[in-house]
GROMACS .gro file of C-alpha atoms in nm:
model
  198
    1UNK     CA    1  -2.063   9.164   0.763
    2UNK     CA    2  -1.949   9.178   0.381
    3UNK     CA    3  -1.956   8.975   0.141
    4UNK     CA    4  -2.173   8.641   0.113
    5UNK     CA    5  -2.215   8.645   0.476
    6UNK     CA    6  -2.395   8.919   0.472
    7UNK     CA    7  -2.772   8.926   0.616
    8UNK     CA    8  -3.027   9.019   0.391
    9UNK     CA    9  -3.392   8.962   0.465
   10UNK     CA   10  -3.495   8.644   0.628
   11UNK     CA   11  -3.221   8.426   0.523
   12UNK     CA   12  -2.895   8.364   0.749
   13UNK     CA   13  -2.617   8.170   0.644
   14UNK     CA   14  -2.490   7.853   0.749
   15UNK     CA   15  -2.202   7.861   0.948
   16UNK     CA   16  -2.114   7.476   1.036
   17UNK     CA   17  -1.983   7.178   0.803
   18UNK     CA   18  -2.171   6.998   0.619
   19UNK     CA   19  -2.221   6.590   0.841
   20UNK     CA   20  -2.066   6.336   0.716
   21UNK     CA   21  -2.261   6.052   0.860
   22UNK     CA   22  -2.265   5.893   0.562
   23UNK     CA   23  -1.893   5.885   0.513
   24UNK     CA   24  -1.837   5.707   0.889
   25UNK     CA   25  -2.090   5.457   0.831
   26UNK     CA   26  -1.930   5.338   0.512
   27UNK     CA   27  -1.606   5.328   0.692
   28UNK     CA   28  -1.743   5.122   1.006
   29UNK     CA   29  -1.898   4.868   0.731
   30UNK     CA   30  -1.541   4.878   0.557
   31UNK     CA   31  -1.381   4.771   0.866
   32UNK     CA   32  -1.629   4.496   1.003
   33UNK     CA   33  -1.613   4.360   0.642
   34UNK     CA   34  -1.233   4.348   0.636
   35UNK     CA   35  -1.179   4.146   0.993
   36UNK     CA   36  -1.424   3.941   0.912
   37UNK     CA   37  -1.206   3.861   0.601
   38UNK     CA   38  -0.921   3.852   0.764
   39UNK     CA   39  -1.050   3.608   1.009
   40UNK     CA   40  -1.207   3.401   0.819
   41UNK     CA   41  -0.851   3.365   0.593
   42UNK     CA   42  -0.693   3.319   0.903
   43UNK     CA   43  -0.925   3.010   0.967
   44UNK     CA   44  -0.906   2.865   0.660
   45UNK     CA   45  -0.487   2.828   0.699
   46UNK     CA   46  -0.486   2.701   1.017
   47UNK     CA   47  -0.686   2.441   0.831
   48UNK     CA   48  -0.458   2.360   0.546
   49UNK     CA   49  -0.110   2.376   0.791
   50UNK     CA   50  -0.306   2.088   1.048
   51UNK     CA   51  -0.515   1.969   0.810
   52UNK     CA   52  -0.843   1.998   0.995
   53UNK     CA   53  -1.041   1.927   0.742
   54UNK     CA   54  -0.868   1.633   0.603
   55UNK     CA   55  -0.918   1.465   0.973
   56UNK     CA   56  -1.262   1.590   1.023
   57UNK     CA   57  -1.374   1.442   0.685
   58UNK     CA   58  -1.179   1.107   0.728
   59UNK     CA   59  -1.379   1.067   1.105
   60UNK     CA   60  -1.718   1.132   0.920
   61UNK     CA   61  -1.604   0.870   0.669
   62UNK     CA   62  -1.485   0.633   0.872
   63UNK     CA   63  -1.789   0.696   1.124
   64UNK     CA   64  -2.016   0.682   0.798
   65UNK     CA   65  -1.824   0.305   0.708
   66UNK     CA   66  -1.997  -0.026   0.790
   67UNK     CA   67  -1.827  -0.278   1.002
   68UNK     CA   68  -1.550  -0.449   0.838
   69UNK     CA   69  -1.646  -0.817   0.694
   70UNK     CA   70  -1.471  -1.074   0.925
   71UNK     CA   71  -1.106  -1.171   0.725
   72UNK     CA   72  -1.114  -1.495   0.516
   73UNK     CA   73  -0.998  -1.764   0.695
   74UNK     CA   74  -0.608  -1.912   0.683
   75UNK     CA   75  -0.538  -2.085   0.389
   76UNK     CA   76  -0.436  -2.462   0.475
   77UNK     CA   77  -0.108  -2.554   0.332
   78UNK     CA   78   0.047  -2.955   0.377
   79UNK     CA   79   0.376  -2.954   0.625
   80UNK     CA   80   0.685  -2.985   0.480
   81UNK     CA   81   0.671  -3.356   0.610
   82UNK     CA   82   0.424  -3.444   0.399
   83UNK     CA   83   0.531  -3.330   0.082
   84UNK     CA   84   0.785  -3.537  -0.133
   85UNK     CA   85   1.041  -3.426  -0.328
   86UNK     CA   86   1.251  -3.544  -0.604
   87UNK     CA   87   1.553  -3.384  -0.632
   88UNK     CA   88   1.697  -3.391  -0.995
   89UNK     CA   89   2.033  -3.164  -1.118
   90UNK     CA   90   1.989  -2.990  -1.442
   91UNK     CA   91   2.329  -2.840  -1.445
   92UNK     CA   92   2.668  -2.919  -1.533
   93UNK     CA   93   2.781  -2.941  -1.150
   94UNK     CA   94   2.814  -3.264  -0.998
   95UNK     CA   95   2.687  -3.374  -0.681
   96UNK     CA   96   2.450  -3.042  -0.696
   97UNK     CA   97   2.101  -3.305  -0.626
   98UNK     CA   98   2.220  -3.483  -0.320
   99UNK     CA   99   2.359  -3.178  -0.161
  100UNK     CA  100   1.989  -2.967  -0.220
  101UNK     CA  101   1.835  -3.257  -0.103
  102UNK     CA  102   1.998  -3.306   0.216
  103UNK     CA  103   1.958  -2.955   0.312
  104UNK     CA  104   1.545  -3.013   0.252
  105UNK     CA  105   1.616  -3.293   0.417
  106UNK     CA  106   1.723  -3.102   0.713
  107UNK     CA  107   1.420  -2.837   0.654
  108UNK     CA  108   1.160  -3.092   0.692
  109UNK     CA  109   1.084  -3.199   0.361
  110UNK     CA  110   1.034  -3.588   0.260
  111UNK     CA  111   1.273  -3.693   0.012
  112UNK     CA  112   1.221  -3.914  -0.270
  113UNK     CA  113   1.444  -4.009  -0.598
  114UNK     CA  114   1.760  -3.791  -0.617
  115UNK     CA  115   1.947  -3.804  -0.940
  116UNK     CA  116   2.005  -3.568  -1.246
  117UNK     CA  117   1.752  -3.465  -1.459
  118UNK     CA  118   1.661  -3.627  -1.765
  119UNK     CA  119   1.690  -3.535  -2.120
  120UNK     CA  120   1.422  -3.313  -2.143
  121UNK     CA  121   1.556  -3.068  -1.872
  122UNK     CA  122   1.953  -3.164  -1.869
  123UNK     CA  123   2.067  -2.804  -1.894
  124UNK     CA  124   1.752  -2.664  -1.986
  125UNK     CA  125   1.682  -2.507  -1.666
  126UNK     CA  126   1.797  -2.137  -1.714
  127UNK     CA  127   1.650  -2.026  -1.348
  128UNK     CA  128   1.722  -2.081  -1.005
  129UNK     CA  129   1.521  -2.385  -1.070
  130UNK     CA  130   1.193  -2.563  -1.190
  131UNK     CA  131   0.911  -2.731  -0.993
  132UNK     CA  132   0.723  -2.975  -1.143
  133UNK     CA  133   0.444  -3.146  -1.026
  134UNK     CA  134   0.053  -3.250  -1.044
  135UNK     CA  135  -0.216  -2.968  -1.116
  136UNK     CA  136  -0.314  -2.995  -0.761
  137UNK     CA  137   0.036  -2.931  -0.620
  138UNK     CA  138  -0.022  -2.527  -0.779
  139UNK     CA  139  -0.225  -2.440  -0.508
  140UNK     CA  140  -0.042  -2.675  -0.211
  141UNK     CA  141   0.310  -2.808  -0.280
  142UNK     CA  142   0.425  -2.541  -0.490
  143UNK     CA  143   0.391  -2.282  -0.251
  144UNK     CA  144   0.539  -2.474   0.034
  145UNK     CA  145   0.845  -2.585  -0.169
  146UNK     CA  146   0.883  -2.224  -0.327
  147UNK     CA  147   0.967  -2.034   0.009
  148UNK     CA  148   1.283  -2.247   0.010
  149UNK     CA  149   1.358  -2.120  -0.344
  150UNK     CA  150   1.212  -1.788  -0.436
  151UNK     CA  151   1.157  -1.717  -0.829
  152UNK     CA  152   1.165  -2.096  -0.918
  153UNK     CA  153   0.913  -2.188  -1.239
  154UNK     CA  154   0.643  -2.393  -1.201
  155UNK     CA  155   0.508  -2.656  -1.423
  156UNK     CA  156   0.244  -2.914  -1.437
  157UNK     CA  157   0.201  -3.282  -1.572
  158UNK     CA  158  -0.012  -3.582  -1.592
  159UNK     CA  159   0.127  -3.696  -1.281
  160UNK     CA  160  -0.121  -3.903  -1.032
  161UNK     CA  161   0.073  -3.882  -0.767
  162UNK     CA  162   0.181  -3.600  -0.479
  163UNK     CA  163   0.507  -3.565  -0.498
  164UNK     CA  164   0.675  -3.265  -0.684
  165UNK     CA  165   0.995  -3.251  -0.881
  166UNK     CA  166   1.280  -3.004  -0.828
  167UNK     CA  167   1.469  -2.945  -1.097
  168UNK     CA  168   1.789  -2.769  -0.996
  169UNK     CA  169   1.862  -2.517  -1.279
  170UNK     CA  170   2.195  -2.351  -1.403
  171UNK     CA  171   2.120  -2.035  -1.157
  172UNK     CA  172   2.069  -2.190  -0.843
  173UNK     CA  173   2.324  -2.076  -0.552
  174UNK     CA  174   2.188  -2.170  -0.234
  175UNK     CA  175   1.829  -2.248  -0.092
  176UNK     CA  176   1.636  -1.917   0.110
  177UNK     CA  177   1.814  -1.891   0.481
  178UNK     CA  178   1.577  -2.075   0.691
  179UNK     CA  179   1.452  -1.805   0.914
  180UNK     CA  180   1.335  -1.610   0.580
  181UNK     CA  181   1.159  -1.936   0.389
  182UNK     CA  182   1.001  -1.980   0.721
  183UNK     CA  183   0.869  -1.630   0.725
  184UNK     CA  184   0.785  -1.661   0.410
  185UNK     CA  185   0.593  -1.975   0.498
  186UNK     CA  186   0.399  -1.806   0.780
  187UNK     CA  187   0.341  -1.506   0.552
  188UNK     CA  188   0.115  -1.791   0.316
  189UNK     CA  189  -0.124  -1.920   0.546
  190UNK     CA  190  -0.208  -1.604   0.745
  191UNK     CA  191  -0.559  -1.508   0.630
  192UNK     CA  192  -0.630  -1.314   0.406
  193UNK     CA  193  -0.730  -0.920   0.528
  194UNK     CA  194  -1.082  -0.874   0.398
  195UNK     CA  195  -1.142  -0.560   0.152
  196UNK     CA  196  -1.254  -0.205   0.285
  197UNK     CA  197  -1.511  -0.055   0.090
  198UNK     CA  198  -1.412   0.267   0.299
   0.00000   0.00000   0.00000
């Protein structure tokens, strides 16, 4: 042989490639790294579509939560029958008092002087109406008398008594249908849902 390949003395030359170990391990650690990538991105949006996280976290929270303090008890409101009202018209329509009272009248309600309002309120009232009564009636009558007219004022005086005043005012149309003031009603002496600290 010629050339380079030629044998001279004790040195022959190589005649295979150079190995490339080195090359296929970097490859097999290229490809272990890149599905393990893969899967773990794979993972991570089947979380965020179903929201596995969200649900796993909210378990260990509400696991994690003491028990719930028992509700506050129903609030005690008077009946209807034992509240008295004074109807008095504050408007220019006539025969508005006896009319509103009948109809509480027919609701339950205890009626007591019916007549127009005096000078004080004559066609002062710019609401549906005005409820006036004794301090304590804020937290008893008022409420009561309120889920027949939603968004009527309330006042207080120096009253002794426990009857309330209504004071029909310029906007008032018609008293709540019964089936919603009753609602309503319910709705104020169901207990009260105690807070979650959760």
């Amino acid at each position: 042989m010629g050339g380079k390949y030629r044998i001279t003395g004790d040195k022959y030359p190589r005649m295979r490639r150079p190995r490339r170990r080195s090359k296929l391990v970097l490859a097999a650690i290229a490809s272990v790294v890149a599905l393990g990538l893969a899967g773990w991105g794979t993972l991570q949006l089947i979380d965020v579509f179903t929201g596995g996280d969200k649900q796993a976290s909210a378990a260990d929270r509400k696991a994690d939560c003491p028990t719930a303090a028992p509700a506050a008890p129903a609030k005690v409101l008077p009946k209807p029958a034992k509240i008295t009202v004074n109807v008095y018209n504050a408007t220019p329509r006539g025969g508005l008092a006896k009319a509103a009272a009948d109809e509480l009248k027919k609701r339950g309600f205890t009626i007591g002087k019916v007549g127009n309002a005096t000078a004080t309120y004559d066609k002062k009232v710019v609401g549906t109406g005005l409820l006036l009564g004794a301090p304590a009636a804020v937290d008893g009558t008022f409420p009561v008398l309120g889920t027949q007219l939603p968004g009527a004022a309330t006042k207080t005086d120096a009253r002794k008594g426990a009857d309330i005043d209504l004071i029909i005012g310029t906007k008032f149309k018609a008293f709540s249908p019964p089936q919603t003031a009753a609602t309503a009603l319910t709705a104020l002496t169901k207990p009260a849902p105690a807070p979650s600290s959760c």
